[in-house]
Tab-separated table of C-alpha atoms in Angstrom:
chain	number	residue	atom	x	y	z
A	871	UNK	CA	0.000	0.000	0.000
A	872	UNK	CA	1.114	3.175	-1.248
A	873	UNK	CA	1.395	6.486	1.167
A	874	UNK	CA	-0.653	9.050	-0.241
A	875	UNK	CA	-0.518	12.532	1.081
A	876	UNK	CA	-3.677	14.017	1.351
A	877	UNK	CA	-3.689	17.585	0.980
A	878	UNK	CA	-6.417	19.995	2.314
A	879	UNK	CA	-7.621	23.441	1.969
A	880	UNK	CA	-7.249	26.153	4.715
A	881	UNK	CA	-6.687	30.425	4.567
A	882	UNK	CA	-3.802	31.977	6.180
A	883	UNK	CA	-4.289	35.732	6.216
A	884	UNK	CA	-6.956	35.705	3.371
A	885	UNK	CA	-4.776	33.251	1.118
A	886	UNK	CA	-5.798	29.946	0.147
A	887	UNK	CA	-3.106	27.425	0.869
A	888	UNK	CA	-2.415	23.669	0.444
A	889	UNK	CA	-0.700	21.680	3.181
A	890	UNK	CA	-0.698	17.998	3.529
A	891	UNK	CA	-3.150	16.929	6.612
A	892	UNK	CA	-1.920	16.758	9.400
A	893	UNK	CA	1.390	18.845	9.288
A	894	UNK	CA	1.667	21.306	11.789
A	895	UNK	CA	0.293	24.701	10.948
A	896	UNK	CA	3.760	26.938	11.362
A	897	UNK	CA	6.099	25.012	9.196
A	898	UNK	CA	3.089	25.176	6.364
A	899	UNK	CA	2.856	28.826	6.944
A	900	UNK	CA	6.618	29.283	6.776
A	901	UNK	CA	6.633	27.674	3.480
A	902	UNK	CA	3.912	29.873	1.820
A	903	UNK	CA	6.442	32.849	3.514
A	904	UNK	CA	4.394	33.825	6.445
A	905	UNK	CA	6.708	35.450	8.786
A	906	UNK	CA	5.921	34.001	12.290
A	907	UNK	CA	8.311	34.522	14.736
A	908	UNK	CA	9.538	31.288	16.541
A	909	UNK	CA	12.594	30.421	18.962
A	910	UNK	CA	11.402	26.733	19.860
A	911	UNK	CA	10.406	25.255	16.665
A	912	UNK	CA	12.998	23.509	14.386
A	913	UNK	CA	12.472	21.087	11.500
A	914	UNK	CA	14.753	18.484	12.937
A	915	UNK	CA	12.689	18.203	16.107
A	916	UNK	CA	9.142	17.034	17.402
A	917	UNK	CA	7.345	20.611	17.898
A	918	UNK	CA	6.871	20.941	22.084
A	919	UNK	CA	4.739	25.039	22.185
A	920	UNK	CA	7.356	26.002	24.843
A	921	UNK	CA	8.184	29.718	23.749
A	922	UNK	CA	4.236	30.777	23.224
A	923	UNK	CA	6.240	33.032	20.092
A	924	UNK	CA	4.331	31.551	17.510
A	925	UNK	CA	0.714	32.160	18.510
A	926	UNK	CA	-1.586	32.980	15.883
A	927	UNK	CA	-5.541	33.025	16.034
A	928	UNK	CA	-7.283	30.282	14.137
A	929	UNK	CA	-10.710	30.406	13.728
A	930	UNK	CA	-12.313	26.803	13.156
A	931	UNK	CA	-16.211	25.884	12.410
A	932	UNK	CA	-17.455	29.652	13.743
A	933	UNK	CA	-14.934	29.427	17.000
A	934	UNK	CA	-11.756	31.743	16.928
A	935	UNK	CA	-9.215	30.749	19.127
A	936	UNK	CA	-5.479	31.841	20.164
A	937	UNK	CA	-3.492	28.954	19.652
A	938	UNK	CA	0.482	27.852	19.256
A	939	UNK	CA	1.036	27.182	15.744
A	940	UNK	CA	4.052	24.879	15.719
A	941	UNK	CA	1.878	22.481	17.512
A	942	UNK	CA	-1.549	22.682	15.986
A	943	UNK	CA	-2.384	20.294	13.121
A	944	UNK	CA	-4.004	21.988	9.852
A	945	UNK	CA	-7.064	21.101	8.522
A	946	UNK	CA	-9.473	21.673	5.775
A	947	UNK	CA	-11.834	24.899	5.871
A	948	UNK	CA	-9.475	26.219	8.812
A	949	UNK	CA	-8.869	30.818	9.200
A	950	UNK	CA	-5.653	31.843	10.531
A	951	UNK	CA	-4.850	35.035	11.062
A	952	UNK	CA	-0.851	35.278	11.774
A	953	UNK	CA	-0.650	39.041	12.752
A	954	UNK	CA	-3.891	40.345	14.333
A	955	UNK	CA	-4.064	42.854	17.618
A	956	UNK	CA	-4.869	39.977	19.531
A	957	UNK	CA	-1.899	38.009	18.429
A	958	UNK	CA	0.761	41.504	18.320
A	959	UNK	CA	-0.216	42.067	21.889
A	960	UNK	CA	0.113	38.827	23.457
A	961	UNK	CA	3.672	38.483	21.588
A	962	UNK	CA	4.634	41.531	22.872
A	963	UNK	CA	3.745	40.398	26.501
A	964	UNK	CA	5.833	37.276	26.177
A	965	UNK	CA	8.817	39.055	24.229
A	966	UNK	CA	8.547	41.305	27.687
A	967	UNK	CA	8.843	38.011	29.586
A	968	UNK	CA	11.399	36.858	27.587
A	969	UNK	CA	13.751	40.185	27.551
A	970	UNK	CA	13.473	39.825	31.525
A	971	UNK	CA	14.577	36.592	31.401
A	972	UNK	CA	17.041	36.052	29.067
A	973	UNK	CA	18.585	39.606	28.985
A	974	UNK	CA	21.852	39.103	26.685
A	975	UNK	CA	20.193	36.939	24.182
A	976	UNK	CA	20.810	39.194	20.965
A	977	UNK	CA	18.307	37.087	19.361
A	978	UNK	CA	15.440	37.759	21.483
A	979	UNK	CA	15.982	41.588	21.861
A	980	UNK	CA	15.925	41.731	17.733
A	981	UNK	CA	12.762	40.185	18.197
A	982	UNK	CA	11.466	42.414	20.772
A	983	UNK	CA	12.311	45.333	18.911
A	984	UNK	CA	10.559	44.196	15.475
A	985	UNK	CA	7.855	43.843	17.599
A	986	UNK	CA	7.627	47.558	18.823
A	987	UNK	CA	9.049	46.289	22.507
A	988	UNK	CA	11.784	48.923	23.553
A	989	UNK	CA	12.095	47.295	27.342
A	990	UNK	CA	10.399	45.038	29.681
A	991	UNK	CA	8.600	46.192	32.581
A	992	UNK	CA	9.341	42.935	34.349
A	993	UNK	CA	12.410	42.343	37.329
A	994	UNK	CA	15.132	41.305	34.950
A	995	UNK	CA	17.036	38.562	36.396
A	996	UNK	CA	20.433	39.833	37.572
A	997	UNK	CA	23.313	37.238	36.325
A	998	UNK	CA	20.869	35.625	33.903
A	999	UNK	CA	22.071	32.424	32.078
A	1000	UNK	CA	19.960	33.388	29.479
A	1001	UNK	CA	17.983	29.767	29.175
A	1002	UNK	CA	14.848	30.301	28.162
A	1003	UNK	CA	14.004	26.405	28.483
A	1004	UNK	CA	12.676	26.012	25.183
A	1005	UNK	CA	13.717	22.419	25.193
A	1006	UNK	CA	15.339	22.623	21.771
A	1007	UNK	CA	19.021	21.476	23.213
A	1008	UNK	CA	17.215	18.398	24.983
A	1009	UNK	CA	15.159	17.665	21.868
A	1010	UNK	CA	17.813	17.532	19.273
A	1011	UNK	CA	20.338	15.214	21.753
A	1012	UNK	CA	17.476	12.701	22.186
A	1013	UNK	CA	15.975	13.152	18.793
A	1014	UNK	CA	18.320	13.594	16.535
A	1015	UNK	CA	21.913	12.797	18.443
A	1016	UNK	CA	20.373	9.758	20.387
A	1017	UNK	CA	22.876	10.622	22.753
A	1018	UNK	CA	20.245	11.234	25.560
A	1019	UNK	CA	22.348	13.215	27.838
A	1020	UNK	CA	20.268	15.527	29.078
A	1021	UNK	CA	16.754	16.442	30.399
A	1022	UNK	CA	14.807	18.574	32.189
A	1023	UNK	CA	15.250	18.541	35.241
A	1024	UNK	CA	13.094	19.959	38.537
A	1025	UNK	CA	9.629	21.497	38.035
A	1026	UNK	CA	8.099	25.008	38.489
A	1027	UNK	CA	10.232	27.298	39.097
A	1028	UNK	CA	13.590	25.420	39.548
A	1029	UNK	CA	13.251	23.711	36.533
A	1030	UNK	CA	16.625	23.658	34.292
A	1031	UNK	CA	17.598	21.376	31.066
A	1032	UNK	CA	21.295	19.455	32.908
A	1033	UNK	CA	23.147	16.469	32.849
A	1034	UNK	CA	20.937	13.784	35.481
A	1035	UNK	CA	22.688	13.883	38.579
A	1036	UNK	CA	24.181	16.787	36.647
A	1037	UNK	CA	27.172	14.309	35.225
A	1038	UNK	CA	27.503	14.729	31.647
A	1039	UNK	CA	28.521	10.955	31.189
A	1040	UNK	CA	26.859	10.320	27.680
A	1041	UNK	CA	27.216	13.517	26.223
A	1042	UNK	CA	29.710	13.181	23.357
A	1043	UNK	CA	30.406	16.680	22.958
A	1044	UNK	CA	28.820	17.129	19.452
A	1045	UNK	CA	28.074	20.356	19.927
A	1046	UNK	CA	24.379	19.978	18.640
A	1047	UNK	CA	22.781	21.616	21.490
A	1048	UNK	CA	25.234	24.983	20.794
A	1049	UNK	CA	24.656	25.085	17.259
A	1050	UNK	CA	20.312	24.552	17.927
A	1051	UNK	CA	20.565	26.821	20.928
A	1052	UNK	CA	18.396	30.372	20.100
A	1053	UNK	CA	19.921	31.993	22.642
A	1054	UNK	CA	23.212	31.134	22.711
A	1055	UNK	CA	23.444	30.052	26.131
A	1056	UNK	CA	25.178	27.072	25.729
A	1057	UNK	CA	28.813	27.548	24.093
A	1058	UNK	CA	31.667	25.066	23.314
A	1059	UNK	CA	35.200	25.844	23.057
A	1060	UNK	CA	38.326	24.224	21.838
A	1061	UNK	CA	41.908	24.467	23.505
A	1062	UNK	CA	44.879	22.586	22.118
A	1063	UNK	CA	43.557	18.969	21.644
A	1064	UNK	CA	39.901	19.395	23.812
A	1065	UNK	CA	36.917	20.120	23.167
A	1066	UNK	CA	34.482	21.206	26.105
A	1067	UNK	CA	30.743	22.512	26.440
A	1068	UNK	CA	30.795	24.410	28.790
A	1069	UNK	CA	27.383	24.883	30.061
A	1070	UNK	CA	27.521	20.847	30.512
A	1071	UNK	CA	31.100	21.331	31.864
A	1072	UNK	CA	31.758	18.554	29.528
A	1073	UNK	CA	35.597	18.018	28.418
A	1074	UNK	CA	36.631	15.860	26.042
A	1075	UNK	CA	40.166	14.770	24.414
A	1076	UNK	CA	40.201	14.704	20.907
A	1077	UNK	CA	41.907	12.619	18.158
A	1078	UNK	CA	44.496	13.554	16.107
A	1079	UNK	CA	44.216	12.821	12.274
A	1080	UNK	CA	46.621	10.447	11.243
A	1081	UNK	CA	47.602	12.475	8.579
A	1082	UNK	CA	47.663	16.076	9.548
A	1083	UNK	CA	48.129	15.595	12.900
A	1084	UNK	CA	45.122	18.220	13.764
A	1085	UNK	CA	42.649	17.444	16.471
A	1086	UNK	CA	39.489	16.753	14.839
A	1087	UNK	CA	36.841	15.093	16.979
A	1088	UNK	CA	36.335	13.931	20.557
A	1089	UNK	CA	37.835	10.248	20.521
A	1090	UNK	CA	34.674	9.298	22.871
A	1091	UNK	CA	32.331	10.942	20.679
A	1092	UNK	CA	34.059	8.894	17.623
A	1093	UNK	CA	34.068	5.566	19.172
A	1094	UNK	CA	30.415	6.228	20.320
A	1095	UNK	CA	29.517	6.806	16.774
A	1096	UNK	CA	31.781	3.682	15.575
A	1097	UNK	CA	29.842	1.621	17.821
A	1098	UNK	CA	26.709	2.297	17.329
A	1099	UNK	CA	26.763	2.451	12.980
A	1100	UNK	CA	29.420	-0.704	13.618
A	1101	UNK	CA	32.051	0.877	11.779
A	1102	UNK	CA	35.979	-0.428	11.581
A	1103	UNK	CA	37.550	0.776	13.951
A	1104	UNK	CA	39.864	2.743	12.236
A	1105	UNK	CA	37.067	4.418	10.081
A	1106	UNK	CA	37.748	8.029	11.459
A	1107	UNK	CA	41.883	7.541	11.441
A	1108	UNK	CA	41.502	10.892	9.373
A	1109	UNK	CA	39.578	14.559	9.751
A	1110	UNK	CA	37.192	14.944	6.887
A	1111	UNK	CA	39.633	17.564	5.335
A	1112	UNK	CA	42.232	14.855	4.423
A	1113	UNK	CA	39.936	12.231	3.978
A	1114	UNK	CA	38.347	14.461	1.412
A	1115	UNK	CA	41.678	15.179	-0.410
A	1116	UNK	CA	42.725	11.449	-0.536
A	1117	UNK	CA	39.946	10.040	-1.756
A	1118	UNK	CA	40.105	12.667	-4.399
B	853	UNK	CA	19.075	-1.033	47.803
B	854	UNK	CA	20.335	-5.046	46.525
B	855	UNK	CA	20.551	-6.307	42.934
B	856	UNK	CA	17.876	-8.784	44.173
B	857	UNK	CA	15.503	-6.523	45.452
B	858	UNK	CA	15.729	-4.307	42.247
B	859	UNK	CA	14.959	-7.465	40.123
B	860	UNK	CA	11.957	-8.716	42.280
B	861	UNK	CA	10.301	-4.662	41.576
B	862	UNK	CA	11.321	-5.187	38.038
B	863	UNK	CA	9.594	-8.652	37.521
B	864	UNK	CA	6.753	-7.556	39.449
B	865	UNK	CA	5.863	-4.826	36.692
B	866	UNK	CA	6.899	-7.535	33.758
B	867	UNK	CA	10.191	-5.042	32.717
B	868	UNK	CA	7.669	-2.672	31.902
B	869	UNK	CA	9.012	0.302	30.477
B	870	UNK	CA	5.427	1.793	30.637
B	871	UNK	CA	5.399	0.944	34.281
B	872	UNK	CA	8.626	3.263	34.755
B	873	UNK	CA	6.596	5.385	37.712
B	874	UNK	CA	4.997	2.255	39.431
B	875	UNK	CA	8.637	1.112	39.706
B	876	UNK	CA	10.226	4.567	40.830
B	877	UNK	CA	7.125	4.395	43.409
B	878	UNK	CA	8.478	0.862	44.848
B	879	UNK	CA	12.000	1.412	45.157
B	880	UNK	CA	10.656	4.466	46.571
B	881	UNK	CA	9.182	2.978	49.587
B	882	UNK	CA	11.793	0.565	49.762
B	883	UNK	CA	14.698	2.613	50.446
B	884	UNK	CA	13.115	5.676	51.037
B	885	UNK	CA	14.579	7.495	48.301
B	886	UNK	CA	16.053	6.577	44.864
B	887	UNK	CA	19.492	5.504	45.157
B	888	UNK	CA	21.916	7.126	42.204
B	889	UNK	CA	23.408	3.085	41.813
B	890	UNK	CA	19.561	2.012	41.404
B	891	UNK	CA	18.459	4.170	38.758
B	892	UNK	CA	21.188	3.775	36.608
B	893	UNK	CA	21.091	-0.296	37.127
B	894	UNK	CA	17.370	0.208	36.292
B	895	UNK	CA	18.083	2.321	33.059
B	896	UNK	CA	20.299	-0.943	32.094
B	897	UNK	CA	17.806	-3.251	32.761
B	898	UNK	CA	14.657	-1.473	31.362
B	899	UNK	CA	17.102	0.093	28.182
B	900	UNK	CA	15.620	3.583	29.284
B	901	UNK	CA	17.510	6.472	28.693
B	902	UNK	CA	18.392	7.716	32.542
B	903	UNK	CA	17.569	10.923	31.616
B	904	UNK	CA	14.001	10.228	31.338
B	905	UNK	CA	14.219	8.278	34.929
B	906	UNK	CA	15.575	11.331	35.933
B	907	UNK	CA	12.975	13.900	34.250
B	908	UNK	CA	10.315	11.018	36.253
B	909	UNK	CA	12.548	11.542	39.933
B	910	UNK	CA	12.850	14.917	39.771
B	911	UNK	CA	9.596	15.991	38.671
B	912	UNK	CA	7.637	14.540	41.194
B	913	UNK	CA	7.657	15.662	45.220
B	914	UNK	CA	6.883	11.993	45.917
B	915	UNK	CA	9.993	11.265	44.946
B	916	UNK	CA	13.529	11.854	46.603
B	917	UNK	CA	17.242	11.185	45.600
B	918	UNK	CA	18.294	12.340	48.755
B	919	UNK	CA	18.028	9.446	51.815
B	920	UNK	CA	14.808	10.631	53.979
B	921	UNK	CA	15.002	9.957	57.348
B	922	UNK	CA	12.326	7.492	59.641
B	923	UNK	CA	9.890	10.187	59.936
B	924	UNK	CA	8.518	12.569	56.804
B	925	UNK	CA	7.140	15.938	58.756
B	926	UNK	CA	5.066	18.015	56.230
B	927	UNK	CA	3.931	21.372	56.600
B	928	UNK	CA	0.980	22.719	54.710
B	929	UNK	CA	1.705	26.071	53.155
B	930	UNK	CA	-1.144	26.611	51.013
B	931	UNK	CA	-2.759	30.053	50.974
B	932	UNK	CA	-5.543	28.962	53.983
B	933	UNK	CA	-2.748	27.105	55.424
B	934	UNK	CA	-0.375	30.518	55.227
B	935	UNK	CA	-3.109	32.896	56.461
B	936	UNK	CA	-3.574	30.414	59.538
B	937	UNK	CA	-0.180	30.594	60.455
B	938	UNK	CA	1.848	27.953	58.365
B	939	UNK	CA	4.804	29.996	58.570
B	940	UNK	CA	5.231	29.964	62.722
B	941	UNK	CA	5.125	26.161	62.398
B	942	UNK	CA	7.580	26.184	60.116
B	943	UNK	CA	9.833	28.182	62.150
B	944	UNK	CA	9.152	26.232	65.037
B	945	UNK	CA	9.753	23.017	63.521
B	946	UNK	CA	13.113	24.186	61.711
B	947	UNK	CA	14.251	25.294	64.892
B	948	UNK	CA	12.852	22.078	67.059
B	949	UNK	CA	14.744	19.768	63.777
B	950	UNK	CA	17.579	22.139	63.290
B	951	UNK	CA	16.797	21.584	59.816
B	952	UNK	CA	15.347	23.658	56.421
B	953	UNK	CA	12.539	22.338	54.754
B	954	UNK	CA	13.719	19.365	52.073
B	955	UNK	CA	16.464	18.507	54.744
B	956	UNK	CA	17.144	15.453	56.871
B	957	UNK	CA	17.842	15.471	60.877
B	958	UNK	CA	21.343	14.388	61.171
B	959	UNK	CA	20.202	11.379	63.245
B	960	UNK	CA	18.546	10.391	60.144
B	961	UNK	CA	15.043	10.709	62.207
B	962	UNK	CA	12.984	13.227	60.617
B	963	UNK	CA	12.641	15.000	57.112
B	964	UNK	CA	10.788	18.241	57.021
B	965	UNK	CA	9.111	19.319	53.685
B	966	UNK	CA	6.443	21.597	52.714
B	967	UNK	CA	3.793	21.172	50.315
B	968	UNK	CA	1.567	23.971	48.661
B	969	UNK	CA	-1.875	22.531	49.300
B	970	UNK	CA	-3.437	19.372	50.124
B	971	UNK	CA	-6.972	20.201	50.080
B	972	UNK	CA	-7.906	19.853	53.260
B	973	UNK	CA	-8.466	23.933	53.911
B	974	UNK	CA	-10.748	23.650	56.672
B	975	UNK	CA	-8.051	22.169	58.963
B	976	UNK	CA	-5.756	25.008	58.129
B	977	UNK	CA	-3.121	25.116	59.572
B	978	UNK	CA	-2.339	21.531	58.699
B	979	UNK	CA	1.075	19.407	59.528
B	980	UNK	CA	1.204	15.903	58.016
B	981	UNK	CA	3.146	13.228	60.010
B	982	UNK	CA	4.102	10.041	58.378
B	983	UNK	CA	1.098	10.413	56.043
B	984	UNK	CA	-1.601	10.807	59.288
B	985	UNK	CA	-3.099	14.864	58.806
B	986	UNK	CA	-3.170	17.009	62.540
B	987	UNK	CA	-5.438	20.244	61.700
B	988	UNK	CA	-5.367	22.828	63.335
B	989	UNK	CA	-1.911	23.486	64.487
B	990	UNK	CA	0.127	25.785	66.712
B	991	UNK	CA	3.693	25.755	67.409
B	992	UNK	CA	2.695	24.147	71.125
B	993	UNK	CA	0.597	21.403	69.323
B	994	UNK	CA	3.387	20.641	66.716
B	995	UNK	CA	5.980	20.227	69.415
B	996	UNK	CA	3.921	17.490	71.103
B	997	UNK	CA	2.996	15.798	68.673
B	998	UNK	CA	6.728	15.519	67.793
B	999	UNK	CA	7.279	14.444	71.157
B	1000	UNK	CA	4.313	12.356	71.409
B	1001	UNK	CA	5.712	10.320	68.286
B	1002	UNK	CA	9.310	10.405	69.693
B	1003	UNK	CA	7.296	8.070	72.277
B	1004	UNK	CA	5.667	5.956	70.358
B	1005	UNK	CA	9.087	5.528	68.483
B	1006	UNK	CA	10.624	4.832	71.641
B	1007	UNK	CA	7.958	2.156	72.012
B	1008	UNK	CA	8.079	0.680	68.976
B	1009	UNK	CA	12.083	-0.147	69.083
């Protein structure tokens, strides 16, 4: 049996659109070049509605409601309206929220200001670590990495994306949660021949390329992904520059 | 907590990795908290990720990963609970313990914790000992019943 998409009928903004049923309702609006803003959606991940960035009001069978849109499944005969009062003042609200809480993130103050917010009139949180706990970092390492080393941790208002028992034991330093980050909160840097994240305060040695000689990769990271693919065991003897350049 | 003892929870739930919570629950009231050396021999044994064992110990007040000691003291400080005067039993009792709330008497006796409401308003203020609900505390009341159950402990061993 064949998959057949089945694509439906909805408006976004007065404009007729086609999306396959189903999908969620921001990455369909994206496509059709909707500009909604977003810091917790990304393709590579399951959507979670943590920021509240990407409201938009959808009205279905008579009923208008506000609603996340990286969550919400289209369907046929559905109204969205991306950029209504309703929708520019409750994004304004949580880009407040936001500023307060994640003060440095260049990012988010962009944001703010597109959105006519020139400062928040909430307590700013002195020595923020600018997390927003979007959930994107913990997403991608389970998701994507399948490294599943870390998770949120705590509830309320302790809660925190670590390392459990705050040991960074299976992270293999990929530097996935940095690069998916929208705040840049999490960094990595390299010194001579290690790598470490330091919001995990996880260090790794790295291995040397056979042929250059340059630190290329974390050696746990490499055997982790030798393992698991059941590679030779010499497969990464060489960084991808050299292996590129013998090959051709 | 033994290898054994882990493996008798285990088979009891059928290596269940949908019965993840029923399992935290038992080793729970086994040990009286979750032992760092249990999870991670349960996250072997169940091949779950122990960051979602974690997500499960953390997330829930029912659940500690530090030891708890013989006695679990719990102080109501919901809002009728707070207007009645949660906060002077409190005091009293961190002073009495020598402890903060989430902490464990250093004779490994008591644990004092706080909870926001348990929906018993009308007995505001209310103090929980060892799961048995005293309404209508003040610091006076609190102290004997501490010293009532220091008794019955006494008793009991």
């Amino acid at each position: 049996m064949s998959h057949k998409k089945e694509l439906i009928k909805f408006q976004i903004d007065g404009l007729t659109v086609e999306a396959e049923k189903g999908q969620m309702l921001l990455p369909a609006a994206l496509e059709y070049g909707f500009e909604i803003p977003h810091l917790c959606y990304h393709e590579a991940v399951s959507p979670y509605g943590a920021c509240r960035l990407c409201l938009v009001e959808v009205t279905k069978r008579g009923r208008t409601m506000m609603t996340t849109s990286c969550n919400y499944p289209v369907d046929a005969g559905l109204d969205v309206a991306t950029n209504t009062e309703n929708v520019q003042r409750a994004r304004q609200m949580i880009l407040e929220l936001l500023l307060a809480r994640a003060p440095h993130s260049e990012k988010i103050r962009a944001m703010a200001r597109d959105a006519g917010v020139e400062e928040t009139r909430f307590r700013v949180i002195e020595d923020a670590d600018d997390c927003i706990l979007c959930g994107l970092c913990e997403r991608v390492c389970r998701e994507v990495v399948g490294a599943n080393a870390l998770t949120f941790v705590n509830r309320g208002d302790r809660r925190e994306v670590a390392p459990p028992f705050g040991d960074p034991i299976a992270c293999i330093a990929c530097g996935a949660c940095v690069y998916v980050c929208p705040t840049d909160c999490i960094k990595m840097k390299e010194e001579g021949d290690e790598r470490t994240i330091v919001r995990w305060k996880r260090t790794l040695k790295m291995q040397p390329c056979q042929s250059c000689g340059k630190p290329f990769a974390p050696v746990f990271q490499l055997n982790w992904i030798i393992e698991r693919a059941q590679l030779p065991k010499d497969f990464y003897a060489l960084c991808p520059v050299c292996r590129k350049t013998k090959k051709g | 907590m033994t290898g054994a003892q882990l493996e008798n929870i285990l088979k009891k739930h059928d290596y269940q990795k949908s019965s993840l919570l029923a399992i935290l629950q038992d080793v729970q009231a086994l040990d009286n908290y979750l032992p760092r050396k249990t999870l991670e021999a349960m996250s072997q044994r169940l091949q779950v990720p122990l960051t979602q064992i974690y997500y499960l110990a953390t997330f829930y007040r029912a659940f500690s990963l530090t030891p708890r000691g013989d006695h679990l003291v719990t102080v109501c400080t919901g809002t009728a609970c707070h207007v009645k005067g949660a906060a002077t039993i409190l005091n009293t009792l961190e002073r009495e313990l020598a402890v903060q709330p989430g902490e464990t008497t250093s004779d490994k006796k008591y644990t004092l914790e706080t909870v926001n409401c348990l929906g018993s308003c009308a007995l505001a203020p209310l103090v929980v000992l060892d799961g048995h609900y005293h309404g209508r505390m003040v610091g006076t009341k609190v102290l004997s019943l501490l010293k009532g159950d220091k008794k019955d402990a006494s008793k009991k061993s």
